[in-house]
mmCIF file of C-alpha atoms in Angstrom:
data_model
loop_
_atom_site.group_PDB
_atom_site.id
_atom_site.type_symbol
_atom_site.label_atom_id
_atom_site.label_comp_id
_atom_site.label_asym_id
_atom_site.label_seq_id
_atom_site.Cartn_x
_atom_site.Cartn_y
_atom_site.Cartn_z
ATOM 1 C CA UNK A 1 0.000 0.000 0.000
ATOM 2 C CA UNK A 2 0.946 3.574 -0.543
ATOM 3 C CA UNK A 3 2.426 5.575 2.314
ATOM 4 C CA UNK A 4 1.065 8.899 1.184
ATOM 5 C CA UNK A 5 -2.315 10.433 1.854
ATOM 6 C CA UNK A 6 -4.628 11.040 -1.104
ATOM 7 C CA UNK A 7 -6.718 14.194 -1.262
ATOM 8 C CA UNK A 8 -8.574 13.725 -4.550
ATOM 9 C CA UNK A 9 -10.043 16.652 -6.467
ATOM 10 C CA UNK A 10 -13.777 17.152 -6.751
ATOM 11 C CA UNK A 11 -13.986 16.687 -10.520
ATOM 12 C CA UNK A 12 -12.404 14.391 -13.058
ATOM 13 C CA UNK A 13 -10.196 15.940 -15.718
ATOM 14 C CA UNK A 14 -7.932 14.897 -18.580
ATOM 15 C CA UNK A 15 -4.198 14.401 -18.104
ATOM 16 C CA UNK A 16 -2.255 14.017 -21.368
ATOM 17 C CA UNK A 17 -0.041 10.945 -21.488
ATOM 18 C CA UNK A 18 2.974 13.008 -22.505
ATOM 19 C CA UNK A 19 2.746 14.846 -19.185
ATOM 20 C CA UNK A 20 1.552 11.953 -17.040
ATOM 21 C CA UNK A 21 4.540 9.721 -17.737
ATOM 22 C CA UNK A 22 6.911 12.349 -16.342
ATOM 23 C CA UNK A 23 5.430 11.827 -12.869
ATOM 24 C CA UNK A 24 6.032 8.066 -12.834
ATOM 25 C CA UNK A 25 9.372 7.848 -11.053
ATOM 26 C CA UNK A 26 10.718 4.575 -9.713
ATOM 27 C CA UNK A 27 9.836 5.708 -6.205
ATOM 28 C CA UNK A 28 6.224 6.417 -7.156
ATOM 29 C CA UNK A 29 5.841 3.065 -8.899
ATOM 30 C CA UNK A 30 7.332 1.310 -5.886
ATOM 31 C CA UNK A 31 4.973 3.077 -3.496
ATOM 32 C CA UNK A 32 7.811 4.813 -1.655
ATOM 33 C CA UNK A 33 7.271 8.353 -2.915
ATOM 34 C CA UNK A 34 4.178 10.480 -3.169
ATOM 35 C CA UNK A 35 2.995 12.126 -6.338
ATOM 36 C CA UNK A 36 3.168 15.933 -6.754
ATOM 37 C CA UNK A 37 -0.583 16.443 -6.649
ATOM 38 C CA UNK A 38 -0.484 20.199 -7.185
ATOM 39 C CA UNK A 39 1.590 19.794 -10.344
ATOM 40 C CA UNK A 40 -0.667 17.008 -11.599
ATOM 41 C CA UNK A 41 -3.812 19.051 -11.061
ATOM 42 C CA UNK A 42 -2.261 21.989 -12.877
ATOM 43 C CA UNK A 43 -1.375 19.740 -15.798
ATOM 44 C CA UNK A 44 -4.939 18.440 -16.018
ATOM 45 C CA UNK A 45 -7.365 19.752 -18.615
ATOM 46 C CA UNK A 46 -10.818 20.489 -17.228
ATOM 47 C CA UNK A 47 -13.811 18.674 -18.691
ATOM 48 C CA UNK A 48 -16.153 21.419 -19.843
ATOM 49 C CA UNK A 49 -19.334 19.555 -18.971
ATOM 50 C CA UNK A 50 -20.707 20.156 -15.478
ATOM 51 C CA UNK A 51 -22.493 16.803 -15.467
ATOM 52 C CA UNK A 52 -22.627 14.849 -12.220
ATOM 53 C CA UNK A 53 -21.038 11.899 -14.034
ATOM 54 C CA UNK A 54 -17.649 13.603 -13.811
ATOM 55 C CA UNK A 55 -17.763 13.854 -10.014
ATOM 56 C CA UNK A 56 -14.916 12.121 -8.208
ATOM 57 C CA UNK A 57 -16.692 11.147 -4.984
ATOM 58 C CA UNK A 58 -18.759 8.199 -6.332
ATOM 59 C CA UNK A 59 -15.682 6.708 -7.996
ATOM 60 C CA UNK A 60 -13.509 7.213 -4.933
ATOM 61 C CA UNK A 61 -16.122 5.599 -2.660
ATOM 62 C CA UNK A 62 -16.328 2.613 -4.992
ATOM 63 C CA UNK A 63 -12.556 2.116 -5.018
ATOM 64 C CA UNK A 64 -12.323 2.441 -1.244
ATOM 65 C CA UNK A 65 -14.987 -0.252 -0.879
ATOM 66 C CA UNK A 66 -13.160 -2.547 -3.311
ATOM 67 C CA UNK A 67 -9.939 -2.215 -1.307
ATOM 68 C CA UNK A 68 -11.818 -2.925 1.906
ATOM 69 C CA UNK A 69 -13.616 -5.973 0.560
ATOM 70 C CA UNK A 70 -10.830 -7.669 -1.332
ATOM 71 C CA UNK A 71 -7.629 -6.950 0.565
ATOM 72 C CA UNK A 72 -7.128 -10.679 1.113
ATOM 73 C CA UNK A 73 -7.539 -11.473 -2.603
ATOM 74 C CA UNK A 74 -6.850 -8.443 -4.725
ATOM 75 C CA UNK A 75 -7.364 -10.013 -8.139
ATOM 76 C CA UNK A 76 -10.891 -10.888 -7.009
ATOM 77 C CA UNK A 77 -11.665 -7.178 -6.957
ATOM 78 C CA UNK A 78 -11.754 -7.030 -10.771
ATOM 79 C CA UNK A 79 -14.987 -8.991 -11.207
ATOM 80 C CA UNK A 80 -16.742 -6.928 -8.539
ATOM 81 C CA UNK A 81 -15.372 -3.589 -9.599
ATOM 82 C CA UNK A 82 -15.591 -3.687 -13.408
ATOM 83 C CA UNK A 83 -19.391 -3.519 -13.809
ATOM 84 C CA UNK A 84 -19.745 -1.020 -10.982
ATOM 85 C CA UNK A 85 -17.038 1.253 -12.378
ATOM 86 C CA UNK A 86 -18.731 1.129 -15.779
ATOM 87 C CA UNK A 87 -22.138 1.945 -14.302
ATOM 88 C CA UNK A 88 -20.643 4.787 -12.273
ATOM 89 C CA UNK A 89 -18.604 6.312 -15.096
ATOM 90 C CA UNK A 90 -21.375 6.512 -17.680
ATOM 91 C CA UNK A 91 -19.692 7.337 -20.971
ATOM 92 C CA UNK A 92 -19.753 6.735 -24.667
ATOM 93 C CA UNK A 93 -16.983 4.617 -26.134
ATOM 94 C CA UNK A 94 -15.548 7.747 -27.733
ATOM 95 C CA UNK A 95 -15.230 9.403 -24.331
ATOM 96 C CA UNK A 96 -13.735 6.284 -22.778
ATOM 97 C CA UNK A 97 -11.171 6.077 -25.584
ATOM 98 C CA UNK A 98 -9.443 9.230 -24.315
ATOM 99 C CA UNK A 99 -6.482 8.017 -22.232
ATOM 100 C CA UNK A 100 -6.309 11.385 -20.501
ATOM 101 C CA UNK A 101 -9.294 10.485 -18.325
ATOM 102 C CA UNK A 102 -7.719 7.240 -17.124
ATOM 103 C CA UNK A 103 -4.348 8.917 -16.578
ATOM 104 C CA UNK A 104 -5.992 11.500 -14.344
ATOM 105 C CA UNK A 105 -7.910 8.858 -12.432
ATOM 106 C CA UNK A 106 -4.722 6.872 -11.806
ATOM 107 C CA UNK A 107 -2.455 9.771 -10.827
ATOM 108 C CA UNK A 108 -4.720 12.406 -9.314
ATOM 109 C CA UNK A 109 -7.677 10.451 -7.905
ATOM 110 C CA UNK A 110 -6.577 6.960 -6.916
ATOM 111 C CA UNK A 111 -2.857 6.152 -7.223
ATOM 112 C CA UNK A 112 -3.221 4.277 -3.953
ATOM 113 C CA UNK A 113 -5.638 1.880 -5.650
ATOM 114 C CA UNK A 114 -3.221 1.258 -8.524
ATOM 115 C CA UNK A 115 -0.515 0.376 -6.007
ATOM 116 C CA UNK A 116 -2.882 -1.729 -3.919
ATOM 117 C CA UNK A 117 -4.089 -3.733 -6.908
ATOM 118 C CA UNK A 118 -0.907 -4.070 -8.967
ATOM 119 C CA UNK A 119 2.144 -3.767 -6.711
ATOM 120 C CA UNK A 120 3.714 -7.253 -6.514
ATOM 121 C CA UNK A 121 3.257 -8.930 -3.167
ATOM 122 C CA UNK A 122 5.915 -8.734 -0.496
ATOM 123 C CA UNK A 123 5.425 -5.298 0.946
ATOM 124 C CA UNK A 124 7.635 -2.245 0.912
ATOM 125 C CA UNK A 125 10.167 -3.210 3.575
ATOM 126 C CA UNK A 126 11.417 -6.681 2.685
ATOM 127 C CA UNK A 127 14.497 -5.461 0.831
ATOM 128 C CA UNK A 128 13.226 -6.597 -2.579
ATOM 129 C CA UNK A 129 12.729 -4.023 -5.302
ATOM 130 C CA UNK A 130 9.110 -4.149 -6.483
ATOM 131 C CA UNK A 131 7.372 -1.706 -8.776
ATOM 132 C CA UNK A 132 4.044 -1.360 -10.512
ATOM 133 C CA UNK A 133 4.348 -1.581 -14.275
ATOM 134 C CA UNK A 134 4.037 1.964 -15.609
ATOM 135 C CA UNK A 135 1.291 0.790 -18.018
ATOM 136 C CA UNK A 136 -0.996 0.334 -15.012
ATOM 137 C CA UNK A 137 -0.856 4.098 -14.498
ATOM 138 C CA UNK A 138 -0.439 5.279 -18.096
ATOM 139 C CA UNK A 139 -0.958 2.618 -20.717
ATOM 140 C CA UNK A 140 -3.203 1.070 -23.364
ATOM 141 C CA UNK A 141 -6.829 0.314 -22.607
ATOM 142 C CA UNK A 142 -6.125 -3.381 -21.978
ATOM 143 C CA UNK A 143 -3.419 -2.683 -19.365
ATOM 144 C CA UNK A 144 -4.244 0.556 -17.562
ATOM 145 C CA UNK A 145 -5.652 -0.168 -14.106
ATOM 146 C CA UNK A 146 -9.040 1.473 -14.602
ATOM 147 C CA UNK A 147 -9.434 1.497 -18.359
ATOM 148 C CA UNK A 148 -9.086 -2.291 -18.548
ATOM 149 C CA UNK A 149 -11.974 -2.746 -16.123
ATOM 150 C CA UNK A 150 -14.275 -0.231 -17.792
ATOM 151 C CA UNK A 151 -13.641 -1.685 -21.245
ATOM 152 C CA UNK A 152 -14.051 -5.263 -20.030
ATOM 153 C CA UNK A 153 -17.467 -4.349 -18.631
ATOM 154 C CA UNK A 154 -18.351 -2.584 -21.869
ATOM 155 C CA UNK A 155 -17.231 -5.311 -24.249
ATOM 156 C CA UNK A 156 -18.646 -8.270 -22.323
ATOM 157 C CA UNK A 157 -21.947 -6.869 -21.051
ATOM 158 C CA UNK A 158 -25.129 -8.026 -22.787
ATOM 159 C CA UNK A 159 -27.177 -4.869 -22.907
ATOM 160 C CA UNK A 160 -28.089 -3.980 -19.344
ATOM 161 C CA UNK A 161 -26.867 -7.347 -18.015
ATOM 162 C CA UNK A 162 -23.352 -7.229 -16.572
ATOM 163 C CA UNK A 163 -23.258 -10.933 -15.683
ATOM 164 C CA UNK A 164 -20.987 -11.910 -18.619
ATOM 165 C CA UNK A 165 -18.634 -9.070 -17.694
ATOM 166 C CA UNK A 166 -18.431 -10.305 -14.140
ATOM 167 C CA UNK A 167 -17.617 -13.817 -15.345
ATOM 168 C CA UNK A 168 -14.962 -12.591 -17.794
ATOM 169 C CA UNK A 169 -13.270 -10.421 -15.197
ATOM 170 C CA UNK A 170 -13.201 -13.323 -12.777
ATOM 171 C CA UNK A 171 -10.519 -14.937 -14.926
ATOM 172 C CA UNK A 172 -7.304 -12.949 -15.315
ATOM 173 C CA UNK A 173 -6.292 -14.750 -18.498
ATOM 174 C CA UNK A 174 -9.600 -13.888 -20.131
ATOM 175 C CA UNK A 175 -9.424 -10.201 -19.319
ATOM 176 C CA UNK A 176 -5.715 -9.950 -20.129
ATOM 177 C CA UNK A 177 -6.008 -11.793 -23.452
ATOM 178 C CA UNK A 178 -9.442 -10.981 -24.828
ATOM 179 C CA UNK A 179 -9.221 -7.209 -24.414
ATOM 180 C CA UNK A 180 -6.314 -7.209 -26.861
ATOM 181 C CA UNK A 181 -8.343 -8.947 -29.574
ATOM 182 C CA UNK A 182 -10.165 -7.077 -32.310
ATOM 183 C CA UNK A 183 -12.721 -9.904 -32.562
ATOM 184 C CA UNK A 184 -14.495 -8.936 -29.338
ATOM 185 C CA UNK A 185 -15.771 -5.754 -30.942
ATOM 186 C CA UNK A 186 -18.445 -8.148 -32.223
ATOM 187 C CA UNK A 187 -20.827 -8.692 -29.295
ATOM 188 C CA UNK A 188 -21.837 -12.324 -30.052
ATOM 189 C CA UNK A 189 -18.139 -13.194 -30.271
ATOM 190 C CA UNK A 190 -17.421 -11.681 -26.869
ATOM 191 C CA UNK A 191 -20.374 -13.423 -25.245
ATOM 192 C CA UNK A 192 -19.563 -16.759 -26.871
ATOM 193 C CA UNK A 193 -16.031 -16.570 -25.475
ATOM 194 C CA UNK A 194 -17.474 -16.081 -21.984
ATOM 195 C CA UNK A 195 -19.770 -19.088 -22.439
ATOM 196 C CA UNK A 196 -16.834 -21.271 -23.428
ATOM 197 C CA UNK A 197 -14.785 -19.985 -20.502
ATOM 198 C CA UNK A 198 -17.591 -21.056 -18.150
ATOM 199 C CA UNK A 199 -17.940 -24.470 -19.715
ATOM 200 C CA UNK A 200 -14.222 -25.218 -19.745
ATOM 201 C CA UNK A 201 -13.909 -24.064 -16.130
ATOM 202 C CA UNK A 202 -16.873 -26.251 -15.131
ATOM 203 C CA UNK A 203 -15.093 -29.339 -16.452
ATOM 204 C CA UNK A 204 -12.283 -28.775 -13.985
ATOM 205 C CA UNK A 205 -9.744 -28.731 -16.821
ATOM 206 C CA UNK A 206 -6.123 -28.260 -15.831
ATOM 207 C CA UNK A 207 -4.101 -25.290 -17.101
ATOM 208 C CA UNK A 208 -7.243 -23.209 -17.471
ATOM 209 C CA UNK A 209 -5.252 -20.050 -18.178
ATOM 210 C CA UNK A 210 -3.384 -21.662 -21.072
ATOM 211 C CA UNK A 211 -6.646 -23.008 -22.448
ATOM 212 C CA UNK A 212 -8.288 -19.592 -22.298
ATOM 213 C CA UNK A 213 -5.337 -18.018 -24.099
ATOM 214 C CA UNK A 214 -5.407 -20.761 -26.722
ATOM 215 C CA UNK A 215 -9.089 -20.604 -27.633
ATOM 216 C CA UNK A 216 -9.238 -16.802 -27.496
ATOM 217 C CA UNK A 217 -6.263 -16.580 -29.851
ATOM 218 C CA UNK A 218 -7.756 -19.198 -32.161
ATOM 219 C CA UNK A 219 -11.070 -17.340 -32.260
ATOM 220 C CA UNK A 220 -9.337 -14.079 -33.114
ATOM 221 C CA UNK A 221 -7.284 -15.649 -35.920
ATOM 222 C CA UNK A 222 -10.331 -17.389 -37.376
ATOM 223 C CA UNK A 223 -12.289 -14.156 -37.261
ATOM 224 C CA UNK A 224 -9.912 -12.550 -39.737
ATOM 225 C CA UNK A 225 -11.134 -14.918 -42.456
ATOM 226 C CA UNK A 226 -14.561 -16.159 -41.335
ATOM 227 C CA UNK A 227 -16.120 -12.717 -40.824
ATOM 228 C CA UNK A 228 -18.161 -13.377 -37.708
ATOM 229 C CA UNK A 229 -20.468 -10.477 -38.557
ATOM 230 C CA UNK A 230 -21.679 -12.506 -41.576
ATOM 231 C CA UNK A 231 -22.018 -15.959 -40.042
ATOM 232 C CA UNK A 232 -23.307 -14.601 -36.733
ATOM 233 C CA UNK A 233 -25.115 -11.327 -37.491
ATOM 234 C CA UNK A 234 -26.150 -8.966 -34.739
ATOM 235 C CA UNK A 235 -28.321 -5.885 -34.383
ATOM 236 C CA UNK A 236 -26.888 -2.389 -34.159
ATOM 237 C CA UNK A 237 -26.898 -0.951 -30.629
ATOM 238 C CA UNK A 238 -29.623 1.492 -29.656
ATOM 239 C CA UNK A 239 -27.659 4.722 -29.356
ATOM 240 C CA UNK A 240 -30.652 6.662 -28.029
ATOM 241 C CA UNK A 241 -31.062 4.209 -25.153
ATOM 242 C CA UNK A 242 -27.372 4.601 -24.348
ATOM 243 C CA UNK A 243 -27.700 8.392 -24.412
ATOM 244 C CA UNK A 244 -30.702 8.210 -22.071
ATOM 245 C CA UNK A 245 -28.754 6.011 -19.646
ATOM 246 C CA UNK A 246 -25.846 8.430 -19.672
ATOM 247 C CA UNK A 247 -28.146 11.410 -19.113
ATOM 248 C CA UNK A 248 -29.769 9.601 -16.176
ATOM 249 C CA UNK A 249 -26.470 9.885 -14.315
ATOM 250 C CA UNK A 250 -27.651 13.290 -13.104
ATOM 251 C CA UNK A 251 -30.162 11.667 -10.756
ATOM 252 C CA UNK A 252 -29.019 8.036 -10.554
ATOM 253 C CA UNK A 253 -28.310 6.619 -7.083
ATOM 254 C CA UNK A 254 -24.942 5.120 -6.261
ATOM 255 C CA UNK A 255 -24.398 1.668 -7.722
ATOM 256 C CA UNK A 256 -25.383 -1.229 -5.450
ATOM 257 C CA UNK A 257 -22.552 -3.058 -3.748
ATOM 258 C CA UNK A 258 -24.212 -6.430 -3.134
ATOM 259 C CA UNK A 259 -25.925 -7.000 -6.479
ATOM 260 C CA UNK A 260 -24.985 -6.133 -10.027
ATOM 261 C CA UNK A 261 -26.008 -2.713 -11.317
ATOM 262 C CA UNK A 262 -27.985 -2.292 -14.519
ATOM 263 C CA UNK A 263 -26.239 -1.064 -17.626
ATOM 264 C CA UNK A 264 -27.797 0.701 -20.598
ATOM 265 C CA UNK A 265 -30.706 -1.069 -22.293
ATOM 266 C CA UNK A 266 -29.170 -0.571 -25.712
ATOM 267 C CA UNK A 267 -29.871 -4.052 -27.035
ATOM 268 C CA UNK A 268 -28.885 -7.626 -26.333
ATOM 269 C CA UNK A 269 -26.953 -9.900 -28.675
ATOM 270 C CA UNK A 270 -28.856 -12.308 -30.896
ATOM 271 C CA UNK A 271 -29.118 -15.667 -29.131
ATOM 272 C CA UNK A 272 -28.844 -17.669 -32.361
ATOM 273 C CA UNK A 273 -25.603 -15.908 -33.278
ATOM 274 C CA UNK A 274 -24.159 -16.550 -29.820
ATOM 275 C CA UNK A 275 -25.108 -20.220 -30.148
ATOM 276 C CA UNK A 276 -23.381 -20.569 -33.531
ATOM 277 C CA UNK A 277 -20.143 -19.047 -32.249
ATOM 278 C CA UNK A 278 -20.239 -20.905 -28.949
ATOM 279 C CA UNK A 279 -20.288 -24.241 -30.794
ATOM 280 C CA UNK A 280 -17.405 -23.089 -32.986
ATOM 281 C CA UNK A 281 -15.322 -21.812 -30.074
ATOM 282 C CA UNK A 282 -15.880 -25.008 -28.118
ATOM 283 C CA UNK A 283 -14.175 -26.851 -30.975
ATOM 284 C CA UNK A 284 -11.337 -24.356 -30.784
ATOM 285 C CA UNK A 285 -11.071 -24.973 -27.050
ATOM 286 C CA UNK A 286 -10.854 -28.714 -27.642
ATOM 287 C CA UNK A 287 -8.368 -28.531 -30.509
ATOM 288 C CA UNK A 288 -6.208 -25.422 -29.978
ATOM 289 C CA UNK A 289 -2.651 -26.377 -28.958
ATOM 290 C CA UNK A 290 -1.506 -25.262 -25.531
ATOM 291 C CA UNK A 291 1.717 -23.383 -24.956
ATOM 292 C CA UNK A 292 4.684 -25.692 -24.562
ATOM 293 C CA UNK A 293 5.939 -25.277 -21.002
ATOM 294 C CA UNK A 294 8.485 -28.087 -21.101
ATOM 295 C CA UNK A 295 11.384 -25.662 -21.539
ATOM 296 C CA UNK A 296 10.559 -24.117 -18.188
ATOM 297 C CA UNK A 297 10.295 -27.533 -16.574
ATOM 298 C CA UNK A 298 6.506 -27.727 -16.542
ATOM 299 C CA UNK A 299 4.864 -30.836 -17.926
ATOM 300 C CA UNK A 300 2.391 -30.330 -20.750
ATOM 301 C CA UNK A 301 -0.889 -32.208 -20.557
#
């Protein structure tokens, strides 16, 4: 955990990556040194909108609760936090694609959470040099501490239902691999991958992480030639419903902590298309070769 006290600002802002990276010293990434909050706030670019959705307090409360609940198993926080972060930070994909927002959240609002979640175990005083990867503070959407959770909830939700997102984020190999794949831009593909993850996990298969990596990679490669949008068509999302959900942030209560929140009712994926791809991906899961671990001394099954 961090040794410095966080006094977050009242409003979210945008912090350009070119400026944010300059603050990531070795001491900051190791949790030994505090961040220069005044300089960071000065470097931030204000969001012109006065909408309640850019308020810091609901996000900060959510992160504090995640750290309280999951201190004994920090990776378990992802499945709980992802849908609730998404439902708290109500945005369009275009808004979420701006790394400046996530940079600001990581450096100005909750650097303590980034350290809590991603600093390798062992503590600060055991004589071993440990640091958080800089990409957890300032990095691509599939690596950055908060962006990866928001995008996982977005890509794997089925309309207002966050259950598939929760399942996906409960497996680190799924979230770390699938978010890098272009194929999951197609909603039936994303949901079919979650179905296969569940089914493979239910069999008690060994090397689950390797199997997830293998069938996700196979699905992405096949998608470059099979055109999933043709063999498994889907409906366009309802952009007006999404806009209404975002606008409702002005009066929406805080997200529930003990049940999943509701996302935007912008359309669910076609069941028939999910079924077609699930059957295909199950074959991939059965046939895709696993990574050869023999060179590292691990037996391959």
